[in-house]
PDB file of C-alpha atoms in Angstrom:
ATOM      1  CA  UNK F   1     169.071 136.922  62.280  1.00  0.00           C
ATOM      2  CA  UNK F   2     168.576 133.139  62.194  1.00  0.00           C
ATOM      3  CA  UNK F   3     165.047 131.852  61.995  1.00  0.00           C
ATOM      4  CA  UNK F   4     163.782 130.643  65.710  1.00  0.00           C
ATOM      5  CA  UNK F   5     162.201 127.058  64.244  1.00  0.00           C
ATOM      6  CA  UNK F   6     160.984 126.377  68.466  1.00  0.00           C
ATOM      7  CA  UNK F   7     158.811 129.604  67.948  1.00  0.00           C
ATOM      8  CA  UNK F   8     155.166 128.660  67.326  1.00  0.00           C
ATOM      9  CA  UNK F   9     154.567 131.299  64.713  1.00  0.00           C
ATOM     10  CA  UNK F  10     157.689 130.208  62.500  1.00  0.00           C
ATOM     11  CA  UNK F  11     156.495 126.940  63.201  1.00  0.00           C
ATOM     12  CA  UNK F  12     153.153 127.560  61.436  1.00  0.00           C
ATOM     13  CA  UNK F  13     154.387 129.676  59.000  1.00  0.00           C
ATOM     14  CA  UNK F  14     156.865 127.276  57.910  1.00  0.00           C
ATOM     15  CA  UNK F  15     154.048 124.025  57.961  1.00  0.00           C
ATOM     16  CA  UNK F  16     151.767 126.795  56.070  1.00  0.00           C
ATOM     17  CA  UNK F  17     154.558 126.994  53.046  1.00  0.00           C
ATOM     18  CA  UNK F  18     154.714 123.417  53.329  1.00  0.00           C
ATOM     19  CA  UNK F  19     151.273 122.733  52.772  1.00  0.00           C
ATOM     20  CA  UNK F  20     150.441 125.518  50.320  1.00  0.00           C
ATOM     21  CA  UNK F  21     153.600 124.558  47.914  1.00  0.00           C
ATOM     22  CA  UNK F  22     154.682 121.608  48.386  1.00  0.00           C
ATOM     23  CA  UNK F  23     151.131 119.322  48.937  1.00  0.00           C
ATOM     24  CA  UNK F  24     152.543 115.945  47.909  1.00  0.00           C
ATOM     25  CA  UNK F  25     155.402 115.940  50.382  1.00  0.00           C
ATOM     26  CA  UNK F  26     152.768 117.317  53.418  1.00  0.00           C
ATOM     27  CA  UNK F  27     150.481 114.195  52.463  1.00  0.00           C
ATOM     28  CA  UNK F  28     153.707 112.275  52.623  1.00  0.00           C
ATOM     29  CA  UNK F  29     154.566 113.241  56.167  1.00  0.00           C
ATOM     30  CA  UNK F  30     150.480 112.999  57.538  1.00  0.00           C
ATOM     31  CA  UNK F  31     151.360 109.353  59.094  1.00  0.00           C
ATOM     32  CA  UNK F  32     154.465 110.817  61.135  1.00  0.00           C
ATOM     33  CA  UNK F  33     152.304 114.304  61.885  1.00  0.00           C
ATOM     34  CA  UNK F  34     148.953 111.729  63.008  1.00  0.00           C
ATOM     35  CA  UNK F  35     151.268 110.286  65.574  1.00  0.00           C
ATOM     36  CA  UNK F  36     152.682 113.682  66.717  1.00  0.00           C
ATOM     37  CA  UNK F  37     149.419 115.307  66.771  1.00  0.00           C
ATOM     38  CA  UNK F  38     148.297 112.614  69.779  1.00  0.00           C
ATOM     39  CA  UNK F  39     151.404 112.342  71.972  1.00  0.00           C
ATOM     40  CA  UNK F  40     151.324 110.674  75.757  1.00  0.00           C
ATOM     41  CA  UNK F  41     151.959 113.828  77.653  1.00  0.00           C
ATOM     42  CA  UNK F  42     153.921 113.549  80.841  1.00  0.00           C
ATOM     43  CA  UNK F  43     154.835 116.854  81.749  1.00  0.00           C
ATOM     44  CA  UNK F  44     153.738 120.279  81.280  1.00  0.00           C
ATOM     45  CA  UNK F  45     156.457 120.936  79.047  1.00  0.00           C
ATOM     46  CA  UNK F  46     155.532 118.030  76.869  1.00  0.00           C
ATOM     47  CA  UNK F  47     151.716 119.460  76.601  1.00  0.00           C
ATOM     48  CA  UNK F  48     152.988 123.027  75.482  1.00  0.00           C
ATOM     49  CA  UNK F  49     155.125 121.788  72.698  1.00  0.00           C
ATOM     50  CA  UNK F  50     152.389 118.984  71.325  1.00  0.00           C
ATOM     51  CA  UNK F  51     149.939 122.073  71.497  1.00  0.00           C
ATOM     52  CA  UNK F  52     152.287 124.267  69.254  1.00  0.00           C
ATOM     53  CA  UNK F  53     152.944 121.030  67.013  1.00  0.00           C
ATOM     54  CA  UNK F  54     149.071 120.555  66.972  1.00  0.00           C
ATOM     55  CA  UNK F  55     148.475 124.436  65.617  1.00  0.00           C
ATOM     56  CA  UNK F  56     150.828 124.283  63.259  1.00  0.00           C
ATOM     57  CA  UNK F  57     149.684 121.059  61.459  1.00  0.00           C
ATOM     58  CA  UNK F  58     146.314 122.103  61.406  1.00  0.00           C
ATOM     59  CA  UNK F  59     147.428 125.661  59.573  1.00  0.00           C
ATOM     60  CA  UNK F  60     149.252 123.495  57.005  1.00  0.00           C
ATOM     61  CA  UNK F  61     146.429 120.652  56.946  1.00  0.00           C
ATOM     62  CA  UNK F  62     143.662 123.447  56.467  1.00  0.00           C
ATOM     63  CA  UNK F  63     145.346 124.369  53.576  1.00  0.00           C
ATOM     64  CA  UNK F  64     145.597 121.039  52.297  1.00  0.00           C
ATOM     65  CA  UNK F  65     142.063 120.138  52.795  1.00  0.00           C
ATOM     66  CA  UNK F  66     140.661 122.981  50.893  1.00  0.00           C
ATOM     67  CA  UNK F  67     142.062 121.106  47.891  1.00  0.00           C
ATOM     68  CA  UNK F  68     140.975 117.471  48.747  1.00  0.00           C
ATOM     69  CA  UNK F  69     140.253 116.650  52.350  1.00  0.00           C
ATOM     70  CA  UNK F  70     140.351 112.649  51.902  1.00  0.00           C
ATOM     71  CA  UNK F  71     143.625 113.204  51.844  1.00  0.00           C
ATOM     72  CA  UNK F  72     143.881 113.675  55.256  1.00  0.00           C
ATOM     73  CA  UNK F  73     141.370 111.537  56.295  1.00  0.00           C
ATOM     74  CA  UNK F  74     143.917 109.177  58.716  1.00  0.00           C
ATOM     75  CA  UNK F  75     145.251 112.842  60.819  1.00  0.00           C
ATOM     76  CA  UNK F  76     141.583 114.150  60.532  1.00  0.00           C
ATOM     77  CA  UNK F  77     139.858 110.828  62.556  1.00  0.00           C
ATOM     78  CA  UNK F  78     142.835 110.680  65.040  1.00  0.00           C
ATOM     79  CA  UNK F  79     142.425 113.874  66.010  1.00  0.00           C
ATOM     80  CA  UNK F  80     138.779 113.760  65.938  1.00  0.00           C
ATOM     81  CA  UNK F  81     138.640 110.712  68.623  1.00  0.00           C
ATOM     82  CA  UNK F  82     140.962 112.476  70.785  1.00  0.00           C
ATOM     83  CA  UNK F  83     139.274 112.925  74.325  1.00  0.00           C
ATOM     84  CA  UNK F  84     140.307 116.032  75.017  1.00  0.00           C
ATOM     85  CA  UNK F  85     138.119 118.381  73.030  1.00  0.00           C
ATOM     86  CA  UNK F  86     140.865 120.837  72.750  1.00  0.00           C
ATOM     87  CA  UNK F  87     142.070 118.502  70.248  1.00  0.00           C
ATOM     88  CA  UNK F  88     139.036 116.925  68.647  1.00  0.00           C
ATOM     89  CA  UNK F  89     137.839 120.376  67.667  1.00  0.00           C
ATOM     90  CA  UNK F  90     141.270 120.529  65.196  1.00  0.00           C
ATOM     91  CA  UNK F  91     139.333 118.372  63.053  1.00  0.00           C
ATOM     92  CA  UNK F  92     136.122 120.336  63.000  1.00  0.00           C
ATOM     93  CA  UNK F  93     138.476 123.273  61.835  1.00  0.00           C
ATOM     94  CA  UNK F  94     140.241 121.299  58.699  1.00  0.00           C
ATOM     95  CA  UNK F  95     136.738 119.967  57.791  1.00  0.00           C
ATOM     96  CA  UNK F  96     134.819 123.181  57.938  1.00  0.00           C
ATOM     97  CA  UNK F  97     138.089 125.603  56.307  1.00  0.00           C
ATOM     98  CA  UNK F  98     137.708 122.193  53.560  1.00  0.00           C
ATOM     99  CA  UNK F  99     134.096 123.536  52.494  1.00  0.00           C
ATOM    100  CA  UNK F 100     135.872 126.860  51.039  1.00  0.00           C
ATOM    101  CA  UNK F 101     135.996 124.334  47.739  1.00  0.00           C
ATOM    102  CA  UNK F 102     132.273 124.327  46.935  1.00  0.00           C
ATOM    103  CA  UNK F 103     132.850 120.835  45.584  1.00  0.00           C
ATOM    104  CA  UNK F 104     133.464 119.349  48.685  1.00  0.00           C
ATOM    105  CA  UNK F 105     130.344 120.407  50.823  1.00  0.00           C
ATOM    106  CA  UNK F 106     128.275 117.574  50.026  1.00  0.00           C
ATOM    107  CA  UNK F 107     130.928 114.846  50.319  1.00  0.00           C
ATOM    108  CA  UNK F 108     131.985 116.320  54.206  1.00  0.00           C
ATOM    109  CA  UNK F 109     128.359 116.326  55.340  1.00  0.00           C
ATOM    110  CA  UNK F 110     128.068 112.591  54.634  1.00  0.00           C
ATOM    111  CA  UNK F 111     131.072 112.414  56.098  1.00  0.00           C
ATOM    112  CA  UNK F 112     129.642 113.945  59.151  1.00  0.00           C
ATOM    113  CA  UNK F 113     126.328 111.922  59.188  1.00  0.00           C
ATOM    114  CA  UNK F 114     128.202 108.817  58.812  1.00  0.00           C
ATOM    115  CA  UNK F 115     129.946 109.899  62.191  1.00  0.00           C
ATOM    116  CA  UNK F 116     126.833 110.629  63.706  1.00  0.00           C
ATOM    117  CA  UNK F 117     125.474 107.134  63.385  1.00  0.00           C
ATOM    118  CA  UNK F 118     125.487 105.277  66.346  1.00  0.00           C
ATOM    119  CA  UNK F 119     124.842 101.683  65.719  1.00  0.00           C
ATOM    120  CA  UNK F 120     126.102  99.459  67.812  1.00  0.00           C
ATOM    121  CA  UNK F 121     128.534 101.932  69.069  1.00  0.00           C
ATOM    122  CA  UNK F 122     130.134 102.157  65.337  1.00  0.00           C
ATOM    123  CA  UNK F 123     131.912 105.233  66.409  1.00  0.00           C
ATOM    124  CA  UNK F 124     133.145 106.947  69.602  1.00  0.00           C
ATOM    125  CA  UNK F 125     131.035 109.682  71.488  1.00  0.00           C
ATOM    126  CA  UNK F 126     133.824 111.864  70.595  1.00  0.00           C
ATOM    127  CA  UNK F 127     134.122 111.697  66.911  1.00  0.00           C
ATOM    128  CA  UNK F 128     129.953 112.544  66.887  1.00  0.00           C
ATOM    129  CA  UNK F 129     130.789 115.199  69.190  1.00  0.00           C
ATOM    130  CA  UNK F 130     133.640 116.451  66.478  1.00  0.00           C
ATOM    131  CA  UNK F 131     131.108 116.197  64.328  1.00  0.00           C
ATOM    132  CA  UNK F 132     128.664 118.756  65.633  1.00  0.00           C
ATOM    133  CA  UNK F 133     130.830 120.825  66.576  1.00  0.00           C
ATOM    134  CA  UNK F 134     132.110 120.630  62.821  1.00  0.00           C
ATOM    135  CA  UNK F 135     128.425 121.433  61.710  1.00  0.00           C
ATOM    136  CA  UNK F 136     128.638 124.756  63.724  1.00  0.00           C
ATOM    137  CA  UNK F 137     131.275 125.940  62.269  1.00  0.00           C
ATOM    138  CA  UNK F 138     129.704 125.472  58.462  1.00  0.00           C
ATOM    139  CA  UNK F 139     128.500 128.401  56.347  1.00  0.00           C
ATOM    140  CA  UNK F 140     124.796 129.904  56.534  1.00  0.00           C
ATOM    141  CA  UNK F 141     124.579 128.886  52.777  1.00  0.00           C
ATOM    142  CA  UNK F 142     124.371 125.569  54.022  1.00  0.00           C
ATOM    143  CA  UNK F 143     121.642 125.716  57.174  1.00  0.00           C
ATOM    144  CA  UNK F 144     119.086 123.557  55.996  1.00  0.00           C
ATOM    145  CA  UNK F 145     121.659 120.650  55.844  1.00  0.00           C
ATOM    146  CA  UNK F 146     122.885 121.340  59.043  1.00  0.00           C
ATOM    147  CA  UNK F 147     119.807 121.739  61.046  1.00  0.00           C
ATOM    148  CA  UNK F 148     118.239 118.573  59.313  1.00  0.00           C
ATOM    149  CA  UNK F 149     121.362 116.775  60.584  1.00  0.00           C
ATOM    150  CA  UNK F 150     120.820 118.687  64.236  1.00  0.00           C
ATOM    151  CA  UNK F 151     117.321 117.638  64.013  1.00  0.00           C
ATOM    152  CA  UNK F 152     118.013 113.869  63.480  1.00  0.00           C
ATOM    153  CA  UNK F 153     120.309 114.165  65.851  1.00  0.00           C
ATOM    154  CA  UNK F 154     118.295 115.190  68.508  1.00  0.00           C
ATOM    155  CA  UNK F 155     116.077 112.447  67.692  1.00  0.00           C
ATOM    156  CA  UNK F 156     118.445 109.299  68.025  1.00  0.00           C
ATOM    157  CA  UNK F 157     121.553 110.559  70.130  1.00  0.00           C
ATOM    158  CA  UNK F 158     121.685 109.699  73.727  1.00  0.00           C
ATOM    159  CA  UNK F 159     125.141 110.256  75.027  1.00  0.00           C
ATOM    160  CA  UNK F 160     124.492 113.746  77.052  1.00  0.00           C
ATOM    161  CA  UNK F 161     127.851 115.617  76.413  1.00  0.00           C
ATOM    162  CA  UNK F 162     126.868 114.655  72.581  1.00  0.00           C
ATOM    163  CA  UNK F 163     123.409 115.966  73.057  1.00  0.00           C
ATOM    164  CA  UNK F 164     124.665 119.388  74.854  1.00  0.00           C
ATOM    165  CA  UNK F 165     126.736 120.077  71.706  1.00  0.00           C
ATOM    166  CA  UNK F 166     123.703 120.384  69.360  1.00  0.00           C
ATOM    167  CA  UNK F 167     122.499 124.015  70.838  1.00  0.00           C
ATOM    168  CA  UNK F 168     125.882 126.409  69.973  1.00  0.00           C
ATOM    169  CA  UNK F 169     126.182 124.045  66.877  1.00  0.00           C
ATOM    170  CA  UNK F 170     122.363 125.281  65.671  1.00  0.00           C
ATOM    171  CA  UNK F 171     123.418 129.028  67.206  1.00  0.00           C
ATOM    172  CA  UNK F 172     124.749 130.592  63.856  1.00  0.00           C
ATOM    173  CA  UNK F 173     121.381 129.237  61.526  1.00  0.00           C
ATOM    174  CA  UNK F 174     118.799 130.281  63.760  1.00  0.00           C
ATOM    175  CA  UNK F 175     118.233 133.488  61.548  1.00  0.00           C
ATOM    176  CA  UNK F 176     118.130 130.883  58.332  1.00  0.00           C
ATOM    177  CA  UNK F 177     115.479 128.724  60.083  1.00  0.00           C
ATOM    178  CA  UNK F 178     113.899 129.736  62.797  1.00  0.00           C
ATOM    179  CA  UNK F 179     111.374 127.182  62.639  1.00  0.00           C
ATOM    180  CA  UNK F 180     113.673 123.994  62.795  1.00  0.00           C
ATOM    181  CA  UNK F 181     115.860 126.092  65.572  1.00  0.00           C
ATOM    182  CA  UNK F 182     112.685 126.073  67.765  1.00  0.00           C
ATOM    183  CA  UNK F 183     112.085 122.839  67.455  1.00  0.00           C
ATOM    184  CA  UNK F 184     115.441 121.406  68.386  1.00  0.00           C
ATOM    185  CA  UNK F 185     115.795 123.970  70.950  1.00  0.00           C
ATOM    186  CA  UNK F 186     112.468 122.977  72.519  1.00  0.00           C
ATOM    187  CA  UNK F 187     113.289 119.491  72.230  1.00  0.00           C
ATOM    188  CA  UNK F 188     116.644 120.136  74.568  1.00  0.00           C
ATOM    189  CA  UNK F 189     115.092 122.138  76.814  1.00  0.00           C
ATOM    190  CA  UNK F 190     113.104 118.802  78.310  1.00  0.00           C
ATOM    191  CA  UNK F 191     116.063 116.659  77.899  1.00  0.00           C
ATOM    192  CA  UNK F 192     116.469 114.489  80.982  1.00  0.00           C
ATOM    193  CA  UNK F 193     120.227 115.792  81.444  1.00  0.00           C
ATOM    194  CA  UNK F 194     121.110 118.838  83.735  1.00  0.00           C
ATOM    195  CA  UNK F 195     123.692 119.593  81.575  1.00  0.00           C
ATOM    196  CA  UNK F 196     122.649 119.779  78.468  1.00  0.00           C
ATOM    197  CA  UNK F 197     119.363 121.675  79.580  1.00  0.00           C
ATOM    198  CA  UNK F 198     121.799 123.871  81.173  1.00  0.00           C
ATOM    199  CA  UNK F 199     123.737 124.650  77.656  1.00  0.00           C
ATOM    200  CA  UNK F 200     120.239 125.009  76.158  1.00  0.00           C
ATOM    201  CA  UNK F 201     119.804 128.402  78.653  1.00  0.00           C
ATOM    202  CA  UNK F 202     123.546 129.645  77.484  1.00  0.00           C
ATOM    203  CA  UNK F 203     122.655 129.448  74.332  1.00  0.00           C
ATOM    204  CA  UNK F 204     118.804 130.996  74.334  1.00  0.00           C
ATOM    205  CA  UNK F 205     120.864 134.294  76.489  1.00  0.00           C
ATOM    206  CA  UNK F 206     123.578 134.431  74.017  1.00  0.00           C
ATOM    207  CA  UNK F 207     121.196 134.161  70.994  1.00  0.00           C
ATOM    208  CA  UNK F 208     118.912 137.272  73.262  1.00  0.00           C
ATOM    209  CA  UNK F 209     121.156 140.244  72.355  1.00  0.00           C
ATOM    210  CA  UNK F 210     121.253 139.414  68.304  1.00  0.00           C
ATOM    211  CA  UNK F 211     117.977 137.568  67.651  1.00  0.00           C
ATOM    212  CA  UNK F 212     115.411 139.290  69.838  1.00  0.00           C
ATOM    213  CA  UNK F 213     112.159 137.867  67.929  1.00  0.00           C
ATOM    214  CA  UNK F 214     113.331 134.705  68.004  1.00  0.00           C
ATOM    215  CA  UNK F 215     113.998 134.369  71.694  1.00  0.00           C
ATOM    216  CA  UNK F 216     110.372 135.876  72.901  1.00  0.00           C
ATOM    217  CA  UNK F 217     108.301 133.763  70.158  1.00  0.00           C
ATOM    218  CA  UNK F 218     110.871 130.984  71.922  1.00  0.00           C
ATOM    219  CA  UNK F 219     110.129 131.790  75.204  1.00  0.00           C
ATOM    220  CA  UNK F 220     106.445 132.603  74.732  1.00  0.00           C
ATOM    221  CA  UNK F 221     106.120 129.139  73.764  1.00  0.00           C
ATOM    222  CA  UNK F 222     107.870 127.491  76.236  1.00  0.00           C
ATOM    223  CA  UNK F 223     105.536 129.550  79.127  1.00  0.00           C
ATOM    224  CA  UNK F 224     102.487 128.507  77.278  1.00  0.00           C
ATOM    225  CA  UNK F 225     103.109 125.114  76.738  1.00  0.00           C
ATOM    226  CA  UNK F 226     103.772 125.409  80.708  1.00  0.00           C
ATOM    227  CA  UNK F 227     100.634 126.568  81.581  1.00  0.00           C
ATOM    228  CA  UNK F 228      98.423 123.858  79.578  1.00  0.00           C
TER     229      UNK F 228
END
């Protein structure tokens, strides 16, 4: 029978073609797809179809991006200062799928420190959330970047829903670096904000059932620093 084009799955798997075969005309079409990825949604219909649009241009974007991500630079930072995070963390999925071509690591992770910079409010809490979030999602091969980024991070960021994205965005190199992990974890675990202490706890539990040394040397710490 006939294709069903308002079916999400022929929807990606039709964008996927698109972006695997024919790149130049997918980079042609990123200007209409940045606007369509960031709708005003009125209804509940309206959010259910701009979802289903938004899965299916990142599936074709990823694919794009693995070849040269600056390409979509304009649909990657729209969807990156999106306030939703449901959104935002589209981005963090074409950037990190875009480090599958070696060549590109280094020139993303600038990419992502230069988001990270916060002077005089040069970019929006979001996009340095997107950011993190981004780093969490890199490969092991590449932990000491990360958790030097994490680190400085920790050091200069003061928005708190920023901040309480730095401990699941460590999570997956604590087993590369144990050292550095400690140290930003420790660091969080006094932060002024509720919240982001809070996150700090999920994460030390979560990180309990695969990285049992890790927690107790973490923990042991923590009690004896408490007890000077």
């Amino acid at each position: 029978g006939k294709p069903n084009f308002a079916d999400r799955s022929v929807q990606d798997a039709v964008l996927t073609v698109i972006g695997k075969a024919y790149r130049t005309y997918f980079v042609q079409l990123i200007d209409d797809f940045t606007v369509a990825s960031t709708p005003e949604l009125n209804t509940a219909l309206e959010i259910a179809k701009t979802e289903i649009t938004r899965r299916a241009i990142t599936t074709a974007a990823s694919q794009i991006a693995k070849i040269d991500f600056s390409e979509l630079l304009p649909l990657i930072v729209t969807l990156a200062n999106e306030s939703k995070g449901a959104v935002s963390v589209r981005a963090a999925d074409i950037l990190s799928n875009a480090t599958q071509n070696r060549t590109q690591i280094n020139p993303i992770l600038e990419l992502l420190k230069e988001w990270l910079q916060n002077e005089d409010g040069k970019f929006t809490p979001r996009r340095r959330w997107t950011a993190i979030v981004t780093l969490g999602k890199l490969d092991g091969s590449m932990s000491r970047q990360v958790l030097n980024i994490l680190a400085n991070c920790t050091n200069k960021e003061r928005t708190s829903y920023v901040r309480s994205a730095i401990p699941r965005a460590l999570k997956p190199f604590v087993s590369n670096n144990p050292q550095k992990s400690k140290q930003i974890l420790s660091q969080l675990a006094t932060d002024k904000e509720v919240f982001t202490r809070r996150r700090v706890s999920q994460v030390v539990k979560e990180l309990s059932y695969r990285e049992t040394d890790f927690v107790a040397d973490l923990l042991q710490s923590w009690f004896m620093k408490g007890s000077e």
